[in-house]
Backbone as a chain_set.jsonl record, in Angstrom:
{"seq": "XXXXXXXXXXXXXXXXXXXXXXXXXXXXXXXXXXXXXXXXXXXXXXXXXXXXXXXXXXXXXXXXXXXXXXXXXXXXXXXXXXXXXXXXXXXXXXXXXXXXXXXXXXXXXXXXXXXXXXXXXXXXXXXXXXXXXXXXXXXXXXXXXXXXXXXXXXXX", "coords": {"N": [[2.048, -23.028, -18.673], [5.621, -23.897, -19.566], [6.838, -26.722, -18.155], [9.59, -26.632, -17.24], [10.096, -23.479, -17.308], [8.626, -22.467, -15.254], [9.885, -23.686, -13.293], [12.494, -22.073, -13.602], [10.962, -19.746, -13.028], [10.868, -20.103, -10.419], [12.987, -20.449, -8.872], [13.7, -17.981, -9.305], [11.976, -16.422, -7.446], [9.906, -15.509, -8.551], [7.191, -16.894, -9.037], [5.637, -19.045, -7.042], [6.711, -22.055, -6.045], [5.578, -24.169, -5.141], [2.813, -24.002, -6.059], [1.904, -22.305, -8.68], [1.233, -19.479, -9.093], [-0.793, -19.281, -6.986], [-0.959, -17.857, -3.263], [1.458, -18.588, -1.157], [1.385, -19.199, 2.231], [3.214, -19.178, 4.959], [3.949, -19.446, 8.464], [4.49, -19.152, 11.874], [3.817, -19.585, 15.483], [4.704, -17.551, 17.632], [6.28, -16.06, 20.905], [4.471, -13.25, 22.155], [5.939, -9.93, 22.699], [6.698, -7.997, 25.636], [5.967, -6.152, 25.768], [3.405, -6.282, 24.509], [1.625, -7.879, 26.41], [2.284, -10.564, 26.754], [0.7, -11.277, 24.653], [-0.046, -14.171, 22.27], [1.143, -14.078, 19.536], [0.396, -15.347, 15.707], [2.867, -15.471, 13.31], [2.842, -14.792, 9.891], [4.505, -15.045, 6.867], [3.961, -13.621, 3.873], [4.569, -14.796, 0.398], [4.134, -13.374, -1.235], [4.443, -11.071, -4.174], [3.066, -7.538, -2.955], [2.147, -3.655, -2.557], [3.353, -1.652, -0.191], [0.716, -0.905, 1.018], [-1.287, -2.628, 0.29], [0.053, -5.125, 1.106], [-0.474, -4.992, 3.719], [-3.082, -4.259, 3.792], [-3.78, -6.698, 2.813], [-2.912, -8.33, 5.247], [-5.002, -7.261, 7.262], [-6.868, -7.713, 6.228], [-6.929, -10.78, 5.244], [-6.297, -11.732, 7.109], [-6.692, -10.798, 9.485], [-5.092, -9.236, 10.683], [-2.2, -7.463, 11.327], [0.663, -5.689, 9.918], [3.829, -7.093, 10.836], [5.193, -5.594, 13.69], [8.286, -4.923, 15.926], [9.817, -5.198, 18.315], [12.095, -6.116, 19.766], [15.295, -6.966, 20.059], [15.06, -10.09, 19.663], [12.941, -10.905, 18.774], [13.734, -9.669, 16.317], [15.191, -11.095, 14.865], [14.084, -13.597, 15.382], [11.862, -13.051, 13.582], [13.703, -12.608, 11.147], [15.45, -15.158, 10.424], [12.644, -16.721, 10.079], [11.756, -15.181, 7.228], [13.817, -15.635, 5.955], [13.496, -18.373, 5.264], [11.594, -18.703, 3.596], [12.291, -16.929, 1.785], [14.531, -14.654, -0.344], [14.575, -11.813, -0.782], [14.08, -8.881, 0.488], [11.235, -8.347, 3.211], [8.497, -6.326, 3.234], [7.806, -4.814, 6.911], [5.997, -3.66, 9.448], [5.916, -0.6, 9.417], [6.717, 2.642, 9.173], [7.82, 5.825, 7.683], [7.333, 9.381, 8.165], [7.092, 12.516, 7.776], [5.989, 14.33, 10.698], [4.334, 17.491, 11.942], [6.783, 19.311, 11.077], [8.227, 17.186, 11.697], [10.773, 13.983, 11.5], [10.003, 11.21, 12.208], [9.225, 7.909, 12.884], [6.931, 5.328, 12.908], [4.553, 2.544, 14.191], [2.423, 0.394, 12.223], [0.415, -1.012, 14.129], [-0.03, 0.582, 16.118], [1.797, 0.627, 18.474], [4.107, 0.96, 20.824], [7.52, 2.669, 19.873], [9.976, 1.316, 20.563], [12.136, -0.196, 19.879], [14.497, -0.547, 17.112], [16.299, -1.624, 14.107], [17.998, -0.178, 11.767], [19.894, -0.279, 8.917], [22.822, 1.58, 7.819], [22.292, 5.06, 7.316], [19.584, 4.974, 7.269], [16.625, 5.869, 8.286], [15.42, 6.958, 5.44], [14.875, 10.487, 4.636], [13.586, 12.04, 3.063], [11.365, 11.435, 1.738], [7.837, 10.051, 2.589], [8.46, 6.991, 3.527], [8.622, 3.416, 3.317], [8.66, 0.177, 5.92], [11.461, -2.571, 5.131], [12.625, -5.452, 6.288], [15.755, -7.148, 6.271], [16.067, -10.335, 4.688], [19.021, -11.782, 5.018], [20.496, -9.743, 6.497], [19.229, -8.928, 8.458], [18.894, -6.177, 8.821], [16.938, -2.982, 8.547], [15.623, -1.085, 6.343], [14.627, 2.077, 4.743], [12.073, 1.972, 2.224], [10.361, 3.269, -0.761], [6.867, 3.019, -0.482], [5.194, 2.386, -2.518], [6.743, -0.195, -3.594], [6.816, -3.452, -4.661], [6.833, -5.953, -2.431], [7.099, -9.021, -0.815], [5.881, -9.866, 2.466], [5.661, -9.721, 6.458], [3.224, -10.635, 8.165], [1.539, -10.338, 11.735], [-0.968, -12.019, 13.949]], "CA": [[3.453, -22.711, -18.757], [5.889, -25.399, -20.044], [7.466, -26.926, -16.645], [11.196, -25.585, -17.244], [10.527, -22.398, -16.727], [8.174, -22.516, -13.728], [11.326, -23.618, -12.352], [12.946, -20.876, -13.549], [10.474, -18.36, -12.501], [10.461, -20.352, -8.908], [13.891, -20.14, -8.841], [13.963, -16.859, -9.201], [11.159, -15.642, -6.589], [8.337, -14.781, -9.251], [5.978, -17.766, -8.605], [5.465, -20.019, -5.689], [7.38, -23.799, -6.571], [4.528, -25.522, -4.75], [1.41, -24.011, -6.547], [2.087, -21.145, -9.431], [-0.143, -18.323, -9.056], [-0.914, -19.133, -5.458], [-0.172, -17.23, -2.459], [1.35, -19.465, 0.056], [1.536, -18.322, 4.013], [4.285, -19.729, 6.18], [3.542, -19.383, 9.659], [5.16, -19.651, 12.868], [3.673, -19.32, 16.569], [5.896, -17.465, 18.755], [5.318, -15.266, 22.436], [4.809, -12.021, 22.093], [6.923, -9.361, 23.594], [6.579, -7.818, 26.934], [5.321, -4.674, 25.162], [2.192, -6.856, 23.931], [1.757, -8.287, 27.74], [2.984, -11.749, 26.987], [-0.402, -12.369, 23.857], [1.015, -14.879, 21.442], [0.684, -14.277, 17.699], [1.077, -16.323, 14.666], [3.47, -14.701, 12.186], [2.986, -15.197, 8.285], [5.452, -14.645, 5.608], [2.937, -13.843, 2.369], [5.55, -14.951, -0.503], [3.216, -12.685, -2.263], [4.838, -9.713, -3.934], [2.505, -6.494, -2.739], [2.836, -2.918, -2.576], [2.813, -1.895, 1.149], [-0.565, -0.936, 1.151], [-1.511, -3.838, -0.33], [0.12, -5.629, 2.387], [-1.551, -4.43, 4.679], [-4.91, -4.792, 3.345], [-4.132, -8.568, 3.077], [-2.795, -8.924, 6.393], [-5.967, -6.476, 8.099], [-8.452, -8.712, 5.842], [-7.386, -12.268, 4.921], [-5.516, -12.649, 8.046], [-7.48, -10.307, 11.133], [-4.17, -9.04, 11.622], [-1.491, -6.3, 11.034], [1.918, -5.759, 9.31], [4.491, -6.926, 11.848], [6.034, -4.562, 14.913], [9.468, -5.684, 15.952], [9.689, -4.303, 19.826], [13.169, -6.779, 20.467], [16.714, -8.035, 18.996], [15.475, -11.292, 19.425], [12.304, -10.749, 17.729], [13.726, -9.338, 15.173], [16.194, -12.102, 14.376], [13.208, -14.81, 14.688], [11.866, -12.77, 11.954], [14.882, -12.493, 9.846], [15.208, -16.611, 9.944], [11.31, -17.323, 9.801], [11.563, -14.816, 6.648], [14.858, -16.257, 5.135], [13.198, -19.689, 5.261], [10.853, -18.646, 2.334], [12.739, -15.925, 0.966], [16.208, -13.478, 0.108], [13.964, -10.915, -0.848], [13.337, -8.112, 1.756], [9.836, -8.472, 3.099], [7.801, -5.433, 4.274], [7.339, -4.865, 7.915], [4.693, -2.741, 9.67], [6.455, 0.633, 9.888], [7.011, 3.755, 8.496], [8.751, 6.934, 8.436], [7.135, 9.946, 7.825], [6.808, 13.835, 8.331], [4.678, 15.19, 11.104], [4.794, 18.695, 12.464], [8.326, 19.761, 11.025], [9.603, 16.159, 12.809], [10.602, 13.04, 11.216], [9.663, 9.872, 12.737], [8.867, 6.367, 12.45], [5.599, 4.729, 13.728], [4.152, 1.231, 13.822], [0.826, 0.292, 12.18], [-0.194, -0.895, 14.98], [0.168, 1.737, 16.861], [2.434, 0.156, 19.667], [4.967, 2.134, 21.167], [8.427, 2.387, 19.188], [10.809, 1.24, 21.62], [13.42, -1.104, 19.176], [14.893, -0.143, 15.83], [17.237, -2.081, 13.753], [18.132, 0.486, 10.823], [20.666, 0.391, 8.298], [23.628, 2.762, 7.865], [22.127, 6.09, 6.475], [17.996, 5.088, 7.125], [15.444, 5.484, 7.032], [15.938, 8.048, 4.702], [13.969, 11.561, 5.383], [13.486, 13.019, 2.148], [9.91, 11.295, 1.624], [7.539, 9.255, 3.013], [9.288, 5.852, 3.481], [7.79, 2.34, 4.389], [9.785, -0.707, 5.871], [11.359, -3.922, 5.216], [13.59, -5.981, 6.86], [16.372, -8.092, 4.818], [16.668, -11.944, 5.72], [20.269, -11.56, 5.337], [21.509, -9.001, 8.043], [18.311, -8.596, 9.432], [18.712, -4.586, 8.881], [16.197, -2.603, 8.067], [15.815, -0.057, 5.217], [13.145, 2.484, 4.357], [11.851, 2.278, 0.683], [9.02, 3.342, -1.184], [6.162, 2.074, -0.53], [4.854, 1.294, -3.898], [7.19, -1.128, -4.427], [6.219, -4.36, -4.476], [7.675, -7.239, -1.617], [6.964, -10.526, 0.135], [5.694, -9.206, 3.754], [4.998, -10.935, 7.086], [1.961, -10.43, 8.842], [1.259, -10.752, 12.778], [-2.311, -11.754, 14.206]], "C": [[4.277, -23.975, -18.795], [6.839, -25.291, -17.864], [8.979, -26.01, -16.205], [11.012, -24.5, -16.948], [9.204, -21.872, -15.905], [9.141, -22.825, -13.055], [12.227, -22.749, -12.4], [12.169, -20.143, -12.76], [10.29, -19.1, -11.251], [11.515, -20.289, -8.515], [14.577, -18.445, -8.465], [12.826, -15.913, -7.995], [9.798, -15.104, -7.355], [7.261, -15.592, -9.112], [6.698, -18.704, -7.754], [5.86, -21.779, -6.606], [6.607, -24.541, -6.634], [3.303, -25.229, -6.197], [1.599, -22.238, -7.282], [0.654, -20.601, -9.437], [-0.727, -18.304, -7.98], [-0.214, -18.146, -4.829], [0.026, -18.021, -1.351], [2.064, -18.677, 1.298], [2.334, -19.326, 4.441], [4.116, -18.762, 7.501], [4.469, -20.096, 11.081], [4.34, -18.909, 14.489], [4.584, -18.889, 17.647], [5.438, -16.807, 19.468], [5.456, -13.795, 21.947], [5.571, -11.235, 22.58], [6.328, -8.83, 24.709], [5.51, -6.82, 26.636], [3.653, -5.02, 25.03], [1.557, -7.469, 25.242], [1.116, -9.889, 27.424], [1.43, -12.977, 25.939], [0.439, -13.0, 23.176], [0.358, -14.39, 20.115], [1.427, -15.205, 16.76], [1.938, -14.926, 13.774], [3.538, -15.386, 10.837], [4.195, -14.691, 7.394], [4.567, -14.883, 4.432], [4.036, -13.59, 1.68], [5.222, -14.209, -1.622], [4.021, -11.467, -2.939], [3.631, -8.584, -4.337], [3.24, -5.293, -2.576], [2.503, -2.796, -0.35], [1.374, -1.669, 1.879], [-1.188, -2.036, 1.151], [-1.509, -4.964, 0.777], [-0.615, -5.639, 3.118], [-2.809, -4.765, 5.058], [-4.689, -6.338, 3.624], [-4.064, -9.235, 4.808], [-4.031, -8.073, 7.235], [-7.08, -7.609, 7.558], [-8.838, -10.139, 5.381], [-7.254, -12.707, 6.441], [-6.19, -11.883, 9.438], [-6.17, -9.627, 11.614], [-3.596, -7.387, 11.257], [-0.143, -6.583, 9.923], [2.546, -5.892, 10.693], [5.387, -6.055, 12.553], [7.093, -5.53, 15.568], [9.613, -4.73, 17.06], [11.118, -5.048, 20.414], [13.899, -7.06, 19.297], [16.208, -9.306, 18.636], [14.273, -11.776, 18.958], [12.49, -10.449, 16.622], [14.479, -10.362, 14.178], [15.183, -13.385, 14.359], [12.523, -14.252, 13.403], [12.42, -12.895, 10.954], [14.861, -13.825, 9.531], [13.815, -17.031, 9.774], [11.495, -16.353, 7.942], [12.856, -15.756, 5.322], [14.81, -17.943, 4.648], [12.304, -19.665, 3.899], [11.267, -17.706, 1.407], [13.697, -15.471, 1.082], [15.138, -12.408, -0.44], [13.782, -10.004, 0.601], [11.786, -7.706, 2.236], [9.773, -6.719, 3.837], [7.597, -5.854, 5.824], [6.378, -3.858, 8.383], [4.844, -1.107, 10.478], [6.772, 1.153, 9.089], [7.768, 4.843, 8.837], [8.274, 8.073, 7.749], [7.263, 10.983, 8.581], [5.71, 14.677, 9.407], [4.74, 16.459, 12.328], [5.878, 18.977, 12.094], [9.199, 18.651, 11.55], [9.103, 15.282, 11.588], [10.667, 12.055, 12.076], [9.129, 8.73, 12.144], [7.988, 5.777, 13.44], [5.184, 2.961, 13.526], [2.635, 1.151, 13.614], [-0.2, 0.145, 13.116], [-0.491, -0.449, 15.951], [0.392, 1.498, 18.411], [3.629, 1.3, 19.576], [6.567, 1.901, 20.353], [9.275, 2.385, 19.949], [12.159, 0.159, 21.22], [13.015, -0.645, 17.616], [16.303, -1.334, 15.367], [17.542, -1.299, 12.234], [19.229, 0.11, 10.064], [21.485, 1.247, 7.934], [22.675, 3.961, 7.141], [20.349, 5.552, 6.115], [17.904, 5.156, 8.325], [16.09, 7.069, 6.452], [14.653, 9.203, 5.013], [14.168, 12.717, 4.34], [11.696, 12.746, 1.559], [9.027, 10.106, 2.537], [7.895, 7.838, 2.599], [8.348, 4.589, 3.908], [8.935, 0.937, 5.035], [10.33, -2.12, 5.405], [12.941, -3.962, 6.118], [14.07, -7.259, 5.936], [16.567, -9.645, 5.789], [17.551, -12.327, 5.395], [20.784, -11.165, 6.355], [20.126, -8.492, 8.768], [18.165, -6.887, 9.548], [17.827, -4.216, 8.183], [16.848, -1.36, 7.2], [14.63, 0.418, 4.842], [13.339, 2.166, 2.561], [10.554, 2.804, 0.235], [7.819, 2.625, -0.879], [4.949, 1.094, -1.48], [5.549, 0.124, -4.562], [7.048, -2.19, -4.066], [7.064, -5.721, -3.803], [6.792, -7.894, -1.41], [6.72, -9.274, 1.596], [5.672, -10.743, 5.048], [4.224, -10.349, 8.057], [1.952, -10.708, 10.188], [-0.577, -10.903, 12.739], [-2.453, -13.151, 15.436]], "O": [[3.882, -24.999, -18.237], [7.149, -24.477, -16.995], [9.288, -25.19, -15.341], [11.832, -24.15, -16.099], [8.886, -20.696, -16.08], [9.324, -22.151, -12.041], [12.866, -22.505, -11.377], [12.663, -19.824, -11.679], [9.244, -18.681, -10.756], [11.403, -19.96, -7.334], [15.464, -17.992, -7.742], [13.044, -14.714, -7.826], [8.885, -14.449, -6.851], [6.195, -14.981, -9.049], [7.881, -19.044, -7.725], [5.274, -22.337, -7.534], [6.462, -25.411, -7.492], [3.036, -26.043, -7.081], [1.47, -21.207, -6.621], [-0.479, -21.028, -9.661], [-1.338, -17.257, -7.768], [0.769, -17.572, -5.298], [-0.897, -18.252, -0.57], [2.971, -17.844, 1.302], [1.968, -20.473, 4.185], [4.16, -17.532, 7.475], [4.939, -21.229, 11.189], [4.328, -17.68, 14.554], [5.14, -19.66, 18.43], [4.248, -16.551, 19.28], [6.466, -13.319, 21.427], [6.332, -11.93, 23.253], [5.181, -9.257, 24.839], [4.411, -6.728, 27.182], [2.783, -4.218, 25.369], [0.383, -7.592, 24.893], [-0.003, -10.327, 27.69], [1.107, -14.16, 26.044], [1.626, -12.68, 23.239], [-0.843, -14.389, 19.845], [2.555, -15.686, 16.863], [1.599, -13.745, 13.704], [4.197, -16.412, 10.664], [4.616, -13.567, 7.667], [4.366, -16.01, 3.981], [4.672, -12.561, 1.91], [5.773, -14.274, -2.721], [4.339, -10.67, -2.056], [3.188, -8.5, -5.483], [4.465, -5.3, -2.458], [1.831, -3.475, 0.427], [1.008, -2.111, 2.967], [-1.688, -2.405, 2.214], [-2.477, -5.557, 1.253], [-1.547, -6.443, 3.135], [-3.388, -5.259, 6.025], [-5.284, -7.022, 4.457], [-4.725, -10.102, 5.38], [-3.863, -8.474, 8.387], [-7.906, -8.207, 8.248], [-9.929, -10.671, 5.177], [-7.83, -13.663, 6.961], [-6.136, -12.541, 10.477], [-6.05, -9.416, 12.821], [-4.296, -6.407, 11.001], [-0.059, -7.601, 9.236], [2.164, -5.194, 11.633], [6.423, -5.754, 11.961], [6.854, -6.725, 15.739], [9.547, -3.524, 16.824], [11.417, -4.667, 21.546], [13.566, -7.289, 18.134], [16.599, -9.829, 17.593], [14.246, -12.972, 18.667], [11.681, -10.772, 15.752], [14.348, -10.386, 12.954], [15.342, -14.209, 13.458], [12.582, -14.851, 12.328], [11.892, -13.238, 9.896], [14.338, -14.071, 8.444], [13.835, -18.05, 9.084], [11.259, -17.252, 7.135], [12.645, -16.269, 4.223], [15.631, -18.579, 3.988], [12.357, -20.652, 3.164], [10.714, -17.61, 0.311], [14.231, -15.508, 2.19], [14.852, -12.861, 0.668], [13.374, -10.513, 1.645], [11.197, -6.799, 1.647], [10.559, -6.129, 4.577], [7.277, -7.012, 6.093], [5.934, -3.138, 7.488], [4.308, -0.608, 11.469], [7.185, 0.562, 8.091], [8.319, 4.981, 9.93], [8.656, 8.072, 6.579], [7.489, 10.87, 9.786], [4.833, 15.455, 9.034], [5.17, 16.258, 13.464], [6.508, 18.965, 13.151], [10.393, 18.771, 11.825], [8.071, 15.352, 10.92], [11.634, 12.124, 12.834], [8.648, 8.668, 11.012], [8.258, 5.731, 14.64], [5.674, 2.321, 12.596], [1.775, 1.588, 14.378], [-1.279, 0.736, 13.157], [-1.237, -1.022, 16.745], [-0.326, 1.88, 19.335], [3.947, 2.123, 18.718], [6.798, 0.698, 20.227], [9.624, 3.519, 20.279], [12.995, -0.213, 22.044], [11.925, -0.455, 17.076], [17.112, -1.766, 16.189], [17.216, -2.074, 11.335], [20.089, 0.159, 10.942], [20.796, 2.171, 7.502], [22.257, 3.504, 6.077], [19.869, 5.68, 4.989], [18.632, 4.762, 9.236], [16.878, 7.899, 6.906], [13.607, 8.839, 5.551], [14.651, 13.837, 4.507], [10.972, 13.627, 1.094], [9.697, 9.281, 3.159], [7.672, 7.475, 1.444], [7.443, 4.729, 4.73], [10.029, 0.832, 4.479], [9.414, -2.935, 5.298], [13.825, -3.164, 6.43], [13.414, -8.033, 5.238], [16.966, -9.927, 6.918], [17.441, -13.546, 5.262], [21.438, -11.866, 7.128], [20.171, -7.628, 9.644], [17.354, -6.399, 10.334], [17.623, -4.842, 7.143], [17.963, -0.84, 7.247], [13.664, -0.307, 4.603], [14.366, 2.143, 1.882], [9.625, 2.712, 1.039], [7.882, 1.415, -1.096], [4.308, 0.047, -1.39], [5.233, -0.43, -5.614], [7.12, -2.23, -2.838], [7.806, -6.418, -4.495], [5.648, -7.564, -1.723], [7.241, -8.163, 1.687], [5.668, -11.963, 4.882], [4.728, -9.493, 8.784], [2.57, -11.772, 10.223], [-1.34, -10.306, 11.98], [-3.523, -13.369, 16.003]]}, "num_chains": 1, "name": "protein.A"}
């Protein structure tokens, strides 16, 4: 690809600046929450765009880990700046919102207890199964499809 527009397309979020066609991980060590009883995990930002499955898979099998659970404000806001550091895109996080028994709810992959939400006016929405991201702008979340293809960030 001629150089110019690798800078375009890095510019724009479609390939990685450093190394086109790579997937590069940004990583940050922070404490876990109380909820987790005080393990530490690394958190990735894969600049990758996946669907949320996809996700998933990468973060269960490159990385040993999960899609990230957001259990605090002030977790959720080191997310939002660890995410806004590699991206404006809204990455996937590791939650959903689906139908079960006649109820809607929202669960975490990792099947920690759901005890912090940061939603969006008018989400998650509860007309189909939804998956999440969080924007590294306002830090609000929003359900979307989950075939559609984001940047995520991984715990492990």
């Amino acid at each position: 690809m001629q150089p110019c527009l690798l800078l375009i397309l890095a510019l724009l979020g479609l390939v990685s600046a450093s190394h086109p066609g790579s997937a590069p991980h940004h990583s940050q060590e922070v404490p876990a929450d109380a909820a987790k009883e005080g393990r530490k995990f690394i958190y990735k930002v894969v600049n990758k765009y996946r669907s949320y499955s996809n996700a998933q898979w990468h973060c269960q099998n490159v990385l040993r880990g999960q899609l990230a659970s957001v259990h605090s404000a002030a977790r959720n806001t080191e997310l939002k700046k660890l995410a806004r550091t590699y991206t404006y895109s809204p990455v996937w996080i590791g939650a959903f919102t689906s139908r079960r028994e006649g109820q809607w709810g929202s669960q975490w992959e990792d099947a920690s207890p759901w005890n912090y939400a940061n939603w969006a006016p008018n989400h998650p929405h509860h007309i189909l199964t939804t998956c999440t991201t969080l924007s590294p702008q306002d830090g609000l979340w929003r359900s979307k499809p989950c075939f559609l293809r984001r940047p995520f960030i991984c715990q492990y």
